[in-house]
């Protein structure tokens, strides 16, 4: 998954720093889907807004979902053994960040890094 994200970022003309930002965000969100969501899938898409081009990634799982999204987004909050920095860190590494989740309905996180 990381390699596929990097290849798409390169194809879009992202520089090394931007490649690394979206790959790192993808790694955190993929790990969350595996660890907290019981596994999931990721969709990669090229998106445009006027002349801007971006890479959009959507992480989808059918796990338990998140009861309190604002709390989950806070740095240092974890229900596991991690540092609780994944979601906040991922948000800071991209331009657009959207999370939809509800108990029993799984979790969907959509991010975009614009070039
Ligand atoms: N896909 C998901 N499904 C269910 N709960 C999630 C999901 N992603 C995140 N969470 C919840 O949000 C909390 C915070 O996530 P975050 O990635 O910030 O920290 P972490 O995964 O616990 O630790 P770290 O990422 O720093 O190793 C998690 O502990 C978990 O309770
Ligand atoms: Mg995490």
Short mmCIF file of C-alpha atoms and ligand atoms in Angstrom, two decimals:
data_model
loop_
_atom_site.label_atom_id
_atom_site.label_comp_id
_atom_site.label_asym_id
_atom_site.label_seq_id
_atom_site.Cartn_x
_atom_site.Cartn_y
_atom_site.Cartn_z
CA UNK A 1 0.00 0.00 0.00
CA UNK A 2 2.78 2.45 0.92
CA UNK A 3 4.53 1.70 -2.37
CA UNK A 4 1.33 2.20 -4.38
CA UNK A 5 0.75 5.54 -2.67
CA UNK A 6 4.32 6.66 -3.33
CA UNK A 7 4.12 5.63 -7.00
CA UNK A 8 0.90 7.58 -7.49
CA UNK A 9 2.41 10.60 -5.74
CA UNK A 10 5.45 10.45 -7.99
CA UNK A 11 3.24 10.14 -11.07
CA UNK A 12 1.44 13.32 -9.98
CA UNK A 13 4.76 15.13 -9.73
CA UNK A 14 4.92 15.37 -5.92
CA UNK A 15 8.33 16.24 -4.52
CA UNK A 16 10.05 13.98 -2.03
CA UNK A 17 8.72 15.87 1.00
CA UNK A 18 5.10 15.72 -0.17
CA UNK A 19 5.49 12.05 -1.14
CA UNK A 20 6.70 11.26 2.34
CA UNK A 21 3.90 13.24 3.98
CA UNK A 22 1.12 11.36 2.22
CA UNK A 23 2.86 7.99 2.58
CA UNK A 24 3.28 8.58 6.33
CA UNK A 25 -0.35 9.64 6.74
CA UNK A 26 -1.44 6.58 4.74
CA UNK A 27 0.68 4.34 6.92
CA UNK A 28 -0.98 5.63 10.12
CA UNK A 29 -4.50 5.33 8.72
CA UNK A 30 -3.80 1.88 7.30
CA UNK A 31 -2.46 0.77 10.65
CA UNK A 32 -5.58 2.10 12.39
CA UNK A 33 -7.83 0.21 9.98
CA UNK A 34 -5.91 -2.99 10.71
CA UNK A 35 -5.48 -2.58 14.48
CA UNK A 36 -8.69 -0.84 15.51
CA UNK A 37 -10.98 -1.60 12.56
CA UNK A 38 -10.21 -5.29 12.13
CA UNK A 39 -8.88 -4.76 8.61
CA UNK A 40 -10.16 -2.77 5.72
CA UNK A 41 -9.38 -1.44 2.30
CA UNK A 42 -7.99 1.70 0.75
CA UNK A 43 -9.09 3.49 -2.40
CA UNK A 44 -6.62 5.68 -4.29
CA UNK A 45 -7.83 8.37 -6.67
CA UNK A 46 -6.43 11.31 -8.55
CA UNK A 47 -8.56 14.39 -7.96
CA UNK A 48 -8.59 17.86 -9.47
CA UNK A 49 -9.84 21.27 -8.41
CA UNK A 50 -9.43 23.76 -11.20
CA UNK A 51 -5.78 23.51 -12.19
CA UNK A 52 -4.78 21.76 -8.95
CA UNK A 53 -4.12 18.08 -8.87
CA UNK A 54 -4.17 15.95 -5.78
CA UNK A 55 -4.00 12.43 -4.45
CA UNK A 56 -7.04 11.28 -2.50
CA UNK A 57 -6.95 8.21 -0.27
CA UNK A 58 -9.97 6.68 1.42
CA UNK A 59 -9.56 4.14 4.22
CA UNK A 60 -12.65 2.05 4.84
CA UNK A 61 -13.25 -0.54 7.51
CA UNK A 62 -16.30 -2.27 8.92
CA UNK A 63 -14.95 -2.38 12.46
CA UNK A 64 -16.48 -1.16 15.72
CA UNK A 65 -16.34 2.52 14.74
CA UNK A 66 -15.47 5.46 16.97
CA UNK A 67 -17.80 6.67 19.71
CA UNK A 68 -16.30 10.15 20.15
CA UNK A 69 -14.44 11.36 17.06
CA UNK A 70 -13.25 14.64 18.64
CA UNK A 71 -11.69 12.69 21.49
CA UNK A 72 -10.08 10.18 19.10
CA UNK A 73 -8.55 13.08 17.15
CA UNK A 74 -6.83 14.49 20.24
CA UNK A 75 -3.10 13.91 20.45
CA UNK A 76 -2.38 11.40 23.18
CA UNK A 77 -5.80 9.72 23.20
CA UNK A 78 -5.63 5.98 22.63
CA UNK A 79 -7.72 2.97 23.48
CA UNK A 80 -4.79 0.74 22.62
CA UNK A 81 -1.12 0.63 23.41
CA UNK A 82 0.00 3.30 20.93
CA UNK A 83 0.85 6.92 21.56
CA UNK A 84 -2.47 8.22 20.28
CA UNK A 85 -0.75 10.34 17.66
CA UNK A 86 -1.84 8.64 14.46
CA UNK A 87 -5.02 10.52 13.61
CA UNK A 88 -3.77 13.96 14.63
CA UNK A 89 -0.46 13.35 12.90
CA UNK A 90 -2.16 12.20 9.70
CA UNK A 91 -4.40 15.27 9.72
CA UNK A 92 -1.40 17.59 9.95
CA UNK A 93 0.36 15.86 7.05
CA UNK A 94 -2.38 16.41 4.49
CA UNK A 95 -4.47 19.31 3.18
CA UNK A 96 -7.95 17.78 3.49
CA UNK A 97 -8.99 15.35 6.21
CA UNK A 98 -12.46 13.94 6.74
CA UNK A 99 -13.49 11.21 9.14
CA UNK A 100 -16.86 9.51 9.26
CA UNK A 101 -17.43 6.92 11.93
CA UNK A 102 -20.14 5.66 14.21
CA UNK A 103 -20.37 2.75 16.61
CA UNK A 104 -21.38 -0.31 14.65
CA UNK A 105 -20.97 1.38 11.26
CA UNK A 106 -17.23 1.21 10.78
CA UNK A 107 -14.90 4.03 9.90
CA UNK A 108 -14.11 5.92 6.73
CA UNK A 109 -11.25 8.41 6.57
CA UNK A 110 -10.68 10.46 3.42
CA UNK A 111 -7.52 12.50 2.93
CA UNK A 112 -6.20 14.63 0.10
CA UNK A 113 -2.75 16.02 -0.43
CA UNK A 114 -2.76 18.68 -3.13
CA UNK A 115 0.24 19.33 -5.31
N1 LIG B 1 -10.36 2.68 12.12
C1 LIG B 1 -10.65 2.82 13.42
N2 LIG B 1 -11.66 2.08 13.97
C2 LIG B 1 -11.97 2.20 15.29
N3 LIG B 1 -11.33 3.04 16.14
C3 LIG B 1 -10.33 3.79 15.65
C4 LIG B 1 -9.94 3.73 14.28
N4 LIG B 1 -8.92 4.60 14.08
C5 LIG B 1 -8.69 5.17 15.27
N5 LIG B 1 -9.53 4.69 16.22
C6 LIG B 1 -9.61 5.10 17.65
O1 LIG B 1 -8.98 6.35 17.79
C7 LIG B 1 -7.91 6.24 18.73
C8 LIG B 1 -6.80 7.21 18.33
O2 LIG B 1 -6.20 6.78 17.09
P1 LIG B 1 -4.69 7.20 16.80
O3 LIG B 1 -4.27 6.63 15.52
O4 LIG B 1 -4.58 8.67 16.98
O5 LIG B 1 -3.89 6.52 18.02
P2 LIG B 1 -3.50 4.99 18.23
O6 LIG B 1 -3.75 4.20 16.99
O7 LIG B 1 -4.21 4.52 19.46
O8 LIG B 1 -1.95 5.08 18.54
P3 LIG B 1 -0.78 5.41 17.46
O9 LIG B 1 -1.44 5.65 16.13
O10 LIG B 1 -0.11 6.66 17.97
O11 LIG B 1 0.08 4.21 17.46
C9 LIG B 1 -7.52 4.78 18.72
O12 LIG B 1 -6.89 4.40 19.93
C10 LIG B 1 -8.90 4.12 18.56
O13 LIG B 1 -9.60 4.10 19.77
MG1 LIG B 2 -3.05 4.89 15.15
#
